[in-house]
Short mmCIF file of C-alpha atoms and ligand atoms in Angstrom, two decimals:
data_model
loop_
_atom_site.label_atom_id
_atom_site.label_comp_id
_atom_site.label_asym_id
_atom_site.label_seq_id
_atom_site.Cartn_x
_atom_site.Cartn_y
_atom_site.Cartn_z
CA MET A 1 -128.34 86.45 -2.94
CA SER A 2 -129.89 89.88 -2.54
CA GLU A 3 -131.96 90.84 0.47
CA ASP A 4 -134.90 91.42 -1.91
CA TRP A 5 -134.71 87.78 -2.96
CA VAL A 6 -134.73 86.63 0.63
CA GLU A 7 -137.78 88.71 1.51
CA THR A 8 -139.62 87.35 -1.54
CA ALA A 9 -138.69 83.82 -0.53
CA LYS A 10 -139.87 84.33 3.05
CA ALA A 11 -143.19 85.68 1.82
CA ALA A 12 -143.61 82.78 -0.64
CA THR A 13 -143.09 80.03 1.90
CA GLY A 14 -144.97 81.82 4.68
CA ARG A 15 -148.00 82.36 2.45
CA ARG A 16 -147.87 78.81 1.07
CA ALA A 17 -148.13 77.41 4.59
CA ALA A 18 -151.18 79.59 5.24
CA ASP A 19 -152.95 77.69 2.42
CA CYS A 20 -152.86 74.57 4.64
CA VAL A 21 -155.11 76.20 7.23
CA GLU A 22 -158.79 75.28 6.88
CA ASP A 23 -161.99 76.40 8.56
CA GLY A 24 -162.48 74.87 11.99
CA MET A 25 -158.78 74.35 12.70
CA ARG A 26 -156.93 75.21 15.89
CA VAL A 27 -153.76 76.89 14.69
CA GLY A 28 -150.37 77.52 16.33
CA LEU A 29 -148.63 80.65 15.12
CA GLY A 30 -144.84 80.80 15.32
CA THR A 31 -142.58 83.80 15.57
CA GLY A 32 -140.29 85.56 13.12
CA SER A 33 -139.98 87.32 9.81
CA THR A 34 -141.11 84.29 7.75
CA VAL A 35 -144.17 83.23 9.72
CA LYS A 36 -145.17 86.90 9.82
CA HIS A 37 -146.26 86.36 6.21
CA THR A 38 -148.36 83.36 7.24
CA ILE A 39 -150.16 85.47 9.83
CA ILE A 40 -150.77 88.30 7.35
CA ALA A 41 -152.07 85.85 4.70
CA LEU A 42 -154.43 84.29 7.26
CA GLY A 43 -155.67 87.74 8.18
CA GLU A 44 -156.43 88.48 4.53
CA ARG A 45 -158.30 85.19 3.98
CA ALA A 46 -159.96 85.22 7.40
CA PRO A 47 -160.71 81.49 7.82
CA ASP A 48 -162.93 80.47 10.73
CA VAL A 49 -160.09 79.38 13.03
CA VAL A 50 -158.87 79.87 16.55
CA CYS A 51 -155.16 80.53 17.05
CA THR A 52 -152.58 80.52 19.78
CA ALA A 53 -149.36 82.50 19.42
CA THR A 54 -145.77 81.79 20.48
CA SER A 55 -144.78 85.36 21.33
CA VAL A 56 -146.19 88.70 22.29
CA ARG A 57 -145.32 90.10 18.87
CA SER A 58 -147.05 87.28 16.96
CA HIS A 59 -150.06 87.60 19.27
CA GLU A 60 -150.21 91.33 18.56
CA LEU A 61 -149.84 90.92 14.79
CA ALA A 62 -152.45 88.15 14.64
CA THR A 63 -154.91 90.22 16.64
CA GLU A 64 -154.19 93.26 14.48
CA VAL A 65 -155.04 91.34 11.27
CA GLY A 66 -158.29 90.08 12.78
CA LEU A 67 -157.48 86.53 13.91
CA ARG A 68 -158.93 85.14 17.11
CA VAL A 69 -156.05 84.40 19.49
CA VAL A 70 -156.45 82.54 22.78
CA SER A 71 -154.07 81.06 25.33
CA PRO A 72 -152.79 77.51 24.68
CA ASP A 73 -154.65 76.28 27.75
CA GLU A 74 -157.94 77.33 26.20
CA ILE A 75 -157.57 74.92 23.28
CA THR A 76 -155.06 72.35 24.66
CA HIS A 77 -154.52 70.67 21.28
CA LEU A 78 -153.69 72.05 17.84
CA ASP A 79 -154.45 70.76 14.36
CA ILE A 80 -151.61 72.66 12.77
CA ALA A 81 -148.68 74.83 13.83
CA ILE A 82 -146.55 76.89 11.46
CA ASP A 83 -143.18 78.34 12.38
CA GLY A 84 -139.82 79.39 10.99
CA ALA A 85 -136.40 77.99 11.90
CA ASP A 86 -132.81 79.14 11.97
CA GLU A 87 -131.39 75.84 10.72
CA VAL A 88 -132.91 72.65 9.29
CA SER A 89 -130.51 69.73 9.24
CA ALA A 90 -130.43 67.02 6.58
CA ASP A 91 -132.27 64.72 9.00
CA PHE A 92 -134.81 67.42 9.99
CA TYR A 93 -133.56 68.47 13.37
CA LEU A 94 -134.10 72.20 13.84
CA THR A 95 -132.28 75.06 15.48
CA LYS A 96 -134.82 77.58 16.69
CA GLY A 97 -134.79 80.56 18.99
CA GLY A 98 -133.03 83.19 16.90
CA GLY A 99 -135.96 85.38 17.89
CA GLY A 100 -135.84 84.18 21.48
CA ALA A 101 -139.25 82.50 21.39
CA HIS A 102 -138.17 78.86 21.29
CA THR A 103 -139.61 77.87 24.69
CA ARG A 104 -143.15 78.78 23.72
CA GLU A 105 -142.52 77.55 20.17
CA LYS A 106 -141.57 74.09 21.44
CA VAL A 107 -144.73 73.90 23.55
CA VAL A 108 -146.90 74.90 20.59
CA ALA A 109 -145.15 72.55 18.13
CA THR A 110 -145.57 69.68 20.58
CA MET A 111 -149.28 70.47 21.00
CA SER A 112 -149.87 70.12 17.28
CA ASP A 113 -150.80 67.18 15.05
CA ARG A 114 -148.99 68.83 12.15
CA PHE A 115 -145.95 71.09 12.41
CA ILE A 116 -144.97 72.92 9.23
CA VAL A 117 -141.58 74.65 9.18
CA VAL A 118 -141.22 77.57 6.77
CA VAL A 119 -137.73 78.60 5.66
CA ASP A 120 -135.76 79.97 2.76
CA GLU A 121 -133.09 77.71 1.34
CA ARG A 122 -130.26 79.44 3.25
CA LYS A 123 -131.52 77.65 6.37
CA LEU A 124 -130.86 74.12 5.04
CA VAL A 125 -127.66 72.69 6.53
CA ASP A 126 -126.03 69.31 6.74
CA LYS A 127 -125.53 69.47 10.53
CA LEU A 128 -126.87 71.96 13.08
CA GLY A 129 -124.52 74.25 14.97
CA ALA A 130 -123.10 77.03 12.82
CA PHE A 131 -125.92 79.34 13.94
CA GLY A 132 -125.30 78.53 17.61
CA THR A 133 -127.83 76.96 19.97
CA PRO A 134 -130.23 79.44 21.60
CA VAL A 135 -130.95 78.77 25.26
CA GLU A 136 -133.39 80.36 27.70
CA ILE A 137 -131.92 80.55 31.21
CA LEU A 138 -133.53 81.29 34.55
CA PRO A 139 -132.14 84.59 35.91
CA PHE A 140 -131.55 82.94 39.32
CA ALA A 141 -127.98 81.65 38.76
CA PRO A 142 -127.20 82.36 35.11
CA GLU A 143 -123.42 82.09 35.37
CA VAL A 144 -123.70 78.73 37.15
CA THR A 145 -126.08 77.46 34.49
CA ALA A 146 -123.82 78.78 31.72
CA ALA A 147 -120.85 76.94 33.26
CA TRP A 148 -122.82 73.68 33.20
CA ILE A 149 -123.60 74.31 29.51
CA ARG A 150 -119.88 74.84 28.85
CA ASP A 151 -119.23 71.55 30.67
CA LEU A 152 -121.30 69.89 27.91
CA GLY A 153 -118.85 71.18 25.30
CA ALA A 154 -119.93 74.74 24.50
CA SER A 155 -116.95 76.94 23.76
CA GLU A 156 -119.01 80.02 24.61
CA VAL A 157 -122.36 80.94 26.13
CA ALA A 158 -123.08 84.51 25.04
CA PHE A 159 -125.90 86.28 26.84
CA ARG A 160 -128.18 88.54 24.79
CA GLN A 161 -129.31 91.99 25.87
CA ARG A 162 -132.99 91.16 25.53
CA SER A 163 -134.98 88.91 27.89
CA SER A 164 -137.59 86.41 26.72
CA ASP A 165 -141.33 87.02 26.83
CA ASN A 166 -141.22 84.72 29.87
CA GLY A 167 -138.91 87.10 31.75
CA ASN A 168 -135.87 84.82 31.48
CA LEU A 169 -132.42 85.40 30.03
CA LEU A 170 -131.55 84.44 26.48
CA ALA A 171 -128.12 83.24 25.36
CA ASP A 172 -126.44 81.50 22.45
CA ALA A 173 -124.27 78.45 23.11
CA ARG A 174 -121.53 77.54 20.64
CA PHE A 175 -121.00 73.79 20.24
CA GLY A 176 -119.51 73.83 16.73
CA LEU A 177 -121.15 71.45 14.28
CA ILE A 178 -123.36 69.03 16.21
CA ASP A 179 -122.92 65.35 15.35
CA ASP A 180 -125.55 64.08 17.78
CA PRO A 181 -128.39 66.62 18.16
CA ALA A 182 -130.60 64.12 20.02
CA GLY A 183 -127.87 63.43 22.57
CA LEU A 184 -127.08 67.11 23.03
CA ALA A 185 -130.78 67.94 23.35
CA THR A 186 -131.15 65.34 26.10
CA ALA A 187 -128.07 66.63 27.93
CA LEU A 188 -129.20 70.27 27.71
CA SER A 189 -132.67 69.37 28.95
CA ALA A 190 -131.08 67.99 32.13
CA VAL A 191 -129.21 71.21 33.02
CA PRO A 192 -130.78 72.87 36.08
CA GLY A 193 -131.72 76.48 35.39
CA LEU A 194 -131.84 75.94 31.63
CA VAL A 195 -135.48 76.57 30.89
CA GLU A 196 -135.39 75.42 27.26
CA HIS A 197 -132.95 74.98 24.39
CA GLY A 198 -133.48 75.59 20.70
CA ILE A 199 -132.82 72.09 19.35
CA PHE A 200 -136.12 70.71 18.06
CA SER A 201 -136.36 66.97 17.51
CA LYS A 202 -137.01 65.67 14.01
CA GLU A 203 -140.03 63.77 15.41
CA LEU A 204 -141.83 67.09 15.90
CA VAL A 205 -141.56 68.09 12.24
CA THR A 206 -144.20 67.04 9.73
CA GLU A 207 -142.92 68.92 6.71
CA VAL A 208 -140.55 71.71 5.75
CA MET A 209 -141.57 74.28 3.15
CA VAL A 210 -138.45 75.69 1.54
CA ALA A 211 -138.41 78.71 -0.72
CA GLY A 212 -135.66 78.68 -3.31
CA ARG A 213 -135.09 80.64 -6.47
CA GLY A 214 -137.40 78.26 -8.33
CA GLY A 215 -140.32 78.56 -5.92
CA VAL A 216 -141.48 76.67 -2.85
CA SER A 217 -140.72 72.95 -2.35
CA VAL A 218 -142.44 70.86 0.28
CA LEU A 219 -140.12 68.36 1.95
CA PRO A 220 -141.95 65.72 4.00
CA ALA A 221 -140.06 64.82 7.16
CA PRO A 222 -138.22 61.48 6.94
CA HIS A 223 -140.66 59.81 9.33
CA GLU A 224 -143.53 61.07 7.13
CA GLY A 225 -141.97 60.00 3.80
CA ALA A 226 -138.82 60.86 1.86
CA GLY A 227 -136.52 63.49 3.40
CA PRO A 228 -134.40 66.07 1.59
CA GLN A 229 -131.82 63.40 0.91
CA GLY A 230 -134.42 60.75 0.21
CA GLY A 231 -133.68 58.91 3.45
CA ALA A 232 -136.30 57.20 5.55
C1 5RP B 1 -137.90 82.56 16.88
C2 5RP B 1 -137.56 81.50 15.91
C3 5RP B 1 -137.77 81.81 14.47
O1 5RP B 1 -138.67 80.90 13.96
C4 5RP B 1 -136.46 81.71 13.76
O2 5RP B 1 -135.54 82.59 14.38
C5 5RP B 1 -136.58 82.05 12.28
O3 5RP B 1 -136.95 83.39 12.14
P1 5RP B 1 -137.00 84.10 10.73
O4 5RP B 1 -138.15 83.50 9.98
O5 5RP B 1 -137.17 85.55 11.06
O6 5RP B 1 -135.67 83.85 10.04
O7 5RP B 1 -137.15 80.43 16.25
O8 5RP B 1 -137.59 82.17 18.18
#
């Protein structure tokens, strides 16, 4: 698959999601190279909406293209949020945080009635884990926190060079393929000093828009209808 194909796919799914935004909506804007196309498409169409953004770079891009962007506290509830993902499992759990924005992204997704995930088909996996699990860690005792994450089964916790927009450390934990993402998510959420992890529950997801060679397919989340494998 050429890089040109991937960029076309990202633009197709990102722009398709922008079509779901209507006048009067409160809109959550994700982060990354796919949702960038959603933000640009919204800027071109200029619907009468108010947005909140999950990162400094999405905030800057949205402002640049003419969208009104406010803090989450100013709107408190969202009609729709659109974001990319690093992995989408067969049962619609997500790995997010490749761009280091997963803490804000989880807040915004949880604030929203509808959460649309935009990906190209390379992101569809049977089980999460090959990408790694991004984690945001308080800089107070990072090695202690990392050891507790290893105690949960991670073979490695690799710190990134870049900090998050929240001023915390970012790292990638390696758990191998994850059989029980809900259980791991619960265990990670209980680790002191771990600000947020990148496993997003299937309950958050309303639909996944997947760009493949044949165009964009919309997969309703299992709890909204049939999933990618037809399961309820
Ligand atoms: C950022 C994210 C992104 O949504 C995820 O990394 C996908 O990005 P891209 O669309 O560039 O592949 O979680 O924290």
